[in-house]
Structures are given as C-alpha cells and as structure tokens.
Amino acid sequence: MVSVTRAVFGDLPLGAGTVEKFQLQSDQLRVDIISWGCTITALEVKDRQGRASDVVLGFDELEGYLQKQPYFGAVVGRVANRIAKGTFTLDGKEYKLAINNGPNSLHGGVKGFDKVLWTPRVLSNGVEFSRVSPDGEEGYPGELKVWVMYTLDGGELVVNYRAQASQTTPVNLTNHSYFNLAGQGSPNIYDHEVTIEADAFLPVDEVLIPTDLTDCSEPDGRHRHHWSSLGWKAQLGHPHGDQTPGLPPAPPFFSFSFGDESTAHVSPAHSGKNCSPSTASLGEIASVQGTAFDLRKPVELGKHLQEFHVNGFDHNFCLKGSKEKRFCARVHHAGSGRVLEVYTTQPGVQFYTGNFLDGTLKGKSGAGYPKHSGFCLETQSWPDAVNQPHFPPVLLKPGEEYDHTTWFKFSVA
C-alpha cells in the first residue's frame, strides 16, 4: 500500500509559478519529490533497528534548489553528462550548445531540465511529471515531449523516463541524487561497500571527456570499435586471434557482441600504445581488470581509494546485457545495515563520489556537505556519445520513443 500526498513547497521568484511537493510513502520508504526539476528532496529508509533516516543530500527550502548547486536529486537533460566542446553534428549541420562546464556542455546546459517547473499528475502509487522542451532549447534541435514517472513498491523506488521528438535529437535522461546510506549530513562515504557489475569503463581526460583512443584498425582496415543498439555480451579475447610465433603476446581485450550485427573490442585500461595516430576521435573503452575501476567484487570505498591513490570516481561504467532490466550496482553500509541495489535498462552508469563537494553549501538541518559526503549512481547513456559513433546510440528520431527505467531497491543486511 502506497500513499501519495501533495503540498506547496514554495513559490518561484517573479510569479513564475508554484512548486509542489509530492510525498510517496510505503511501509518501507518515504520519498519527497518536487515539481522543480523532478527533484528528490528526501528519501527516508529504515536501518536494521527499524529507525528511519534521510539518505539523500539536499535542502529544506526551495531557495536552496534555486541557487547554484550540484544537481542535488534532480532529473538532468536533455542530455545528461558531458558533450565535448558543446558541439555535435547531425545530418551535416553543426549544433552549438550552451557551455557550462569548462569547455563542455554538462547536464543539458545552463538551464537544463533540472531548472524548470514540470507539470505533475498524481498516480495511485506515485507521481508523473511532464514538460515540453521547445525546439532550440539550450541549442538542441527539435521539440521534445518528456515524461518522468516515480512510483513506489515496498522498498523499491522506480523511475521511468519517456520522450518523443519532433526531429532527430540526442536524449539522455537520469536522476542525480546524492546518497549517503549512513544518513545525509554524515561526513563521508568511506565506510560504504560498493559493487558495480561492469567489465569495462571509460577513461577520461583532464576535462572529464572520454579519452581519444585514436585509430585502432585491424590489419584489414576494419575498425576494432563499433557498437549497435541490439545488446551486448562480454568475453575475454585477443585483438588479432592467434598470436604470431616469436612475438610477445598481444594484450587481451573485451569483446562486446551485438547479435549478428557487430562487435566492439575493448582495450586494456590506457592501452592506446598499440594504436597509430588518427584525426578521428574514438573514445577509449577500457577493461577494469587490474585497475581501481574493478568493482565487480565488493570494496570498502575509503580503503579502495587509498590503495589505488585515486581522488574519487566520476566515470562511466559500461554495463553488460540488453535493454532489459539488469543488475547494475550494490552499496552496503555496514553500520546501519542499509543496502541500495540499482537495476536499469540503460547501457551505463556514472559513478560519482562527490569529488567537487567542498562543504560550502548548507544542506538539510544545516548539514555541511564536504568532499566525498555523498555518491551518485547515474544510470544513463555514455558521455559524449553523440560524438562517438562506436558508443551505444543516443539519437531519438521522430516516431520513436525513448523509454528507460531504473529501480532503486532498498533493504537491510
């Protein structure tokens, strides 16, 4: 049994509209979502003693969400994550987007989907928000009709995203909640145990764009990297089949096959040494094997960051499978017993450990949010995919429907 209530959360400046809050409650979870940016403002989860705590970062008042802040709890789009240099080309036409993250466009631009008022519709077990993104908004082509639906089922929060376009446009939608299973306001997430079911990840450059692997052609001229949207299956292999006698063995790669159409070969992490320079940009797809990004078995985050001398994560992990529901990630907080499992139909998940939080924002109940005080599991398509034809596609054409779902399942262990 799920109850849904609505109330006024606040008024936008200059009479721009009223923001409403929708509270979804089951016997295991309580979720507050506002119509500004489809934002999750609170998510209360019980610990092993039955005590509920709010496990998402955010603000008590609307004013907090209107200030410059790092997308706490919001739906981001039209394209989540980064697009290199804020440009892409479709059908021979170059589109220039709003630049808002160094040289790149991030999370839809200066005024993305997180900074607009959505139209709500109450459901029996949740709430659906909708809006129309006009042609040219933040530089994107075509009108886009968008629906985001939050529903509650026991200990599971389900988020469904749908979109329809009047002309071909990239679309990539996700929710940007920051979690801390010890409870929001806890100083860090170092005692969280993390698992991500991914054999490959995308290395990034200094501005967090997937690194250019340059030209990695086979001897017969075939590109080693090509993807289709049919689904993928990973296996370990070698780039040139049998090894040539007398020569050192070639490093292994991961082969992701899509039905009968195509295969993408994945290099070991940062292994572009086998490639010759090329003017074409190819984002590197690297194996997690033997790297800090191998999270296929549970790791305690703080110890793991120390062991590998890394500052944190802000990387796309390449998920296996098809567009069907699949396991993505699991986070366990031993102190409270809380467990978060994430399932999704998306091809990737951006694991972000709050590296840019600096404690200057004052959150709920006056909490400060320092570096590494929250983590995000942003299920989505891969960053800069509109400029990377070998990545899973992000283009939505007229007559098609974008339809993806992510499940956040909470329990105790």
mmCIF file of N, CA and C in Angstrom, residues 199 224-225 235-241 243 248-256 264-272 274 284-290:
data_model
loop_
_atom_site.group_PDB
_atom_site.id
_atom_site.type_symbol
_atom_site.label_atom_id
_atom_site.label_comp_id
_atom_site.label_asym_id
_atom_site.label_seq_id
_atom_site.Cartn_x
_atom_site.Cartn_y
_atom_site.Cartn_z
ATOM 1 N N ASP A 199 32.429 -4.832 -16.648
ATOM 2 C CA ASP A 199 33.741 -5.325 -17.061
ATOM 3 C C ASP A 199 34.582 -4.243 -17.726
ATOM 4 N N ARG A 224 38.351 -1.613 -34.903
ATOM 5 C CA ARG A 224 38.132 -2.518 -33.792
ATOM 6 C C ARG A 224 36.964 -2.087 -32.930
ATOM 7 N N HIS A 225 36.507 -0.838 -33.065
ATOM 8 C CA HIS A 225 35.452 -0.341 -32.191
ATOM 9 C C HIS A 225 34.209 -0.018 -33.002
ATOM 10 N N GLN A 235 33.234 -10.991 -23.443
ATOM 11 C CA GLN A 235 34.096 -12.145 -23.263
ATOM 12 C C GLN A 235 35.539 -11.689 -23.433
ATOM 13 N N LEU A 236 36.459 -12.424 -22.846
ATOM 14 C CA LEU A 236 37.863 -12.041 -22.910
ATOM 15 C C LEU A 236 38.487 -12.683 -24.139
ATOM 16 N N GLY A 237 39.265 -11.881 -24.921
ATOM 17 C CA GLY A 237 39.888 -12.418 -26.122
ATOM 18 C C GLY A 237 41.159 -11.674 -26.446
ATOM 19 N N HIS A 238 41.666 -11.810 -27.668
ATOM 20 C CA HIS A 238 42.861 -11.097 -28.107
ATOM 21 C C HIS A 238 42.566 -10.388 -29.414
ATOM 22 N N PRO A 239 43.182 -9.238 -29.655
ATOM 23 C CA PRO A 239 42.794 -8.391 -30.767
ATOM 24 C C PRO A 239 43.067 -8.986 -32.131
ATOM 25 N N HIS A 240 43.975 -9.944 -32.237
ATOM 26 C CA HIS A 240 44.294 -10.480 -33.550
ATOM 27 C C HIS A 240 44.214 -11.999 -33.562
ATOM 28 N N GLY A 241 43.342 -12.571 -32.712
ATOM 29 C CA GLY A 241 43.168 -14.013 -32.728
ATOM 30 C C GLY A 241 44.415 -14.719 -32.237
ATOM 31 N N GLN A 243 48.177 -15.812 -31.650
ATOM 32 C CA GLN A 243 49.360 -14.970 -31.540
ATOM 33 C C GLN A 243 50.434 -15.407 -32.526
ATOM 34 N N PRO A 248 55.842 -11.054 -28.786
ATOM 35 C CA PRO A 248 55.183 -11.017 -27.479
ATOM 36 C C PRO A 248 53.673 -11.125 -27.648
ATOM 37 N N PRO A 249 53.014 -11.760 -26.702
ATOM 38 C CA PRO A 249 51.554 -11.877 -26.815
ATOM 39 C C PRO A 249 50.880 -10.519 -26.747
ATOM 40 N N ALA A 250 49.862 -10.339 -27.555
ATOM 41 C CA ALA A 250 49.104 -9.091 -27.520
ATOM 42 C C ALA A 250 48.261 -9.051 -26.266
ATOM 43 N N PRO A 251 48.018 -7.859 -25.732
ATOM 44 C CA PRO A 251 47.206 -7.771 -24.516
ATOM 45 C C PRO A 251 45.775 -8.188 -24.814
ATOM 46 N N PRO A 252 45.079 -8.710 -23.802
ATOM 47 C CA PRO A 252 43.689 -9.098 -24.014
ATOM 48 C C PRO A 252 42.785 -7.883 -24.124
ATOM 49 N N PHE A 253 41.596 -8.099 -24.698
ATOM 50 C CA PHE A 253 40.588 -7.067 -24.737
ATOM 51 C C PHE A 253 39.254 -7.728 -24.442
ATOM 52 N N PHE A 254 38.237 -6.901 -24.205
ATOM 53 C CA PHE A 254 36.899 -7.432 -24.030
ATOM 54 C C PHE A 254 36.134 -7.258 -25.329
ATOM 55 N N SER A 255 35.476 -8.320 -25.771
ATOM 56 C CA SER A 255 34.695 -8.285 -26.993
ATOM 57 C C SER A 255 33.217 -8.222 -26.627
ATOM 58 N N PHE A 256 32.549 -7.159 -27.052
ATOM 59 C CA PHE A 256 31.135 -6.991 -26.767
ATOM 60 C C PHE A 256 30.380 -7.185 -28.076
ATOM 61 N N ALA A 264 32.453 -4.899 -30.709
ATOM 62 C CA ALA A 264 33.375 -3.862 -30.259
ATOM 63 C C ALA A 264 34.458 -4.524 -29.430
ATOM 64 N N HIS A 265 35.704 -4.262 -29.724
ATOM 65 C CA HIS A 265 36.820 -4.814 -28.974
ATOM 66 C C HIS A 265 37.309 -3.755 -28.003
ATOM 67 N N VAL A 266 37.471 -4.141 -26.773
ATOM 68 C CA VAL A 266 37.793 -3.199 -25.703
ATOM 69 C C VAL A 266 39.227 -3.410 -25.247
ATOM 70 N N SER A 267 39.976 -2.329 -25.260
ATOM 71 C CA SER A 267 41.383 -2.430 -24.906
ATOM 72 C C SER A 267 41.564 -2.527 -23.409
ATOM 73 N N PRO A 268 42.736 -3.039 -22.955
ATOM 74 C CA PRO A 268 43.051 -2.893 -21.535
ATOM 75 C C PRO A 268 43.134 -1.414 -21.179
ATOM 76 N N ALA A 269 43.003 -1.104 -19.915
ATOM 77 C CA ALA A 269 42.983 0.300 -19.498
ATOM 78 C C ALA A 269 44.217 1.043 -19.985
ATOM 79 N N HIS A 270 43.969 2.200 -20.634
ATOM 80 C CA HIS A 270 45.043 3.091 -21.099
ATOM 81 C C HIS A 270 46.055 2.337 -21.969
ATOM 82 N N SER A 271 45.539 1.558 -22.925
ATOM 83 C CA SER A 271 46.444 0.735 -23.728
ATOM 84 C C SER A 271 46.583 1.256 -25.142
ATOM 85 N N GLY A 272 46.379 2.548 -25.352
ATOM 86 C CA GLY A 272 46.409 3.085 -26.695
ATOM 87 C C GLY A 272 47.753 2.978 -27.380
ATOM 88 N N ASN A 274 49.128 0.576 -28.770
ATOM 89 C CA ASN A 274 49.084 -0.257 -29.957
ATOM 90 C C ASN A 274 48.434 0.454 -31.135
ATOM 91 N N GLU A 284 37.973 5.845 -25.731
ATOM 92 C CA GLU A 284 38.524 4.564 -25.287
ATOM 93 C C GLU A 284 37.547 3.840 -24.378
ATOM 94 N N ILE A 285 37.411 2.537 -24.606
ATOM 95 C CA ILE A 285 36.627 1.650 -23.756
ATOM 96 C C ILE A 285 37.625 0.683 -23.139
ATOM 97 N N ALA A 286 37.835 0.781 -21.820
ATOM 98 C CA ALA A 286 38.935 0.064 -21.182
ATOM 99 C C ALA A 286 38.414 -1.022 -20.248
ATOM 100 N N SER A 287 39.177 -2.112 -20.173
ATOM 101 C CA SER A 287 38.874 -3.171 -19.220
ATOM 102 C C SER A 287 39.130 -2.679 -17.796
ATOM 103 N N VAL A 288 38.289 -3.094 -16.876
ATOM 104 C CA VAL A 288 38.503 -2.744 -15.471
ATOM 105 C C VAL A 288 39.534 -3.649 -14.808
ATOM 106 N N GLN A 289 39.873 -4.739 -15.464
ATOM 107 C CA GLN A 289 40.756 -5.750 -14.867
ATOM 108 C C GLN A 289 42.068 -5.132 -14.388
ATOM 109 N N GLY A 290 42.402 -5.352 -13.111
ATOM 110 C CA GLY A 290 43.670 -4.892 -12.571
ATOM 111 C C GLY A 290 43.751 -3.404 -12.309
#
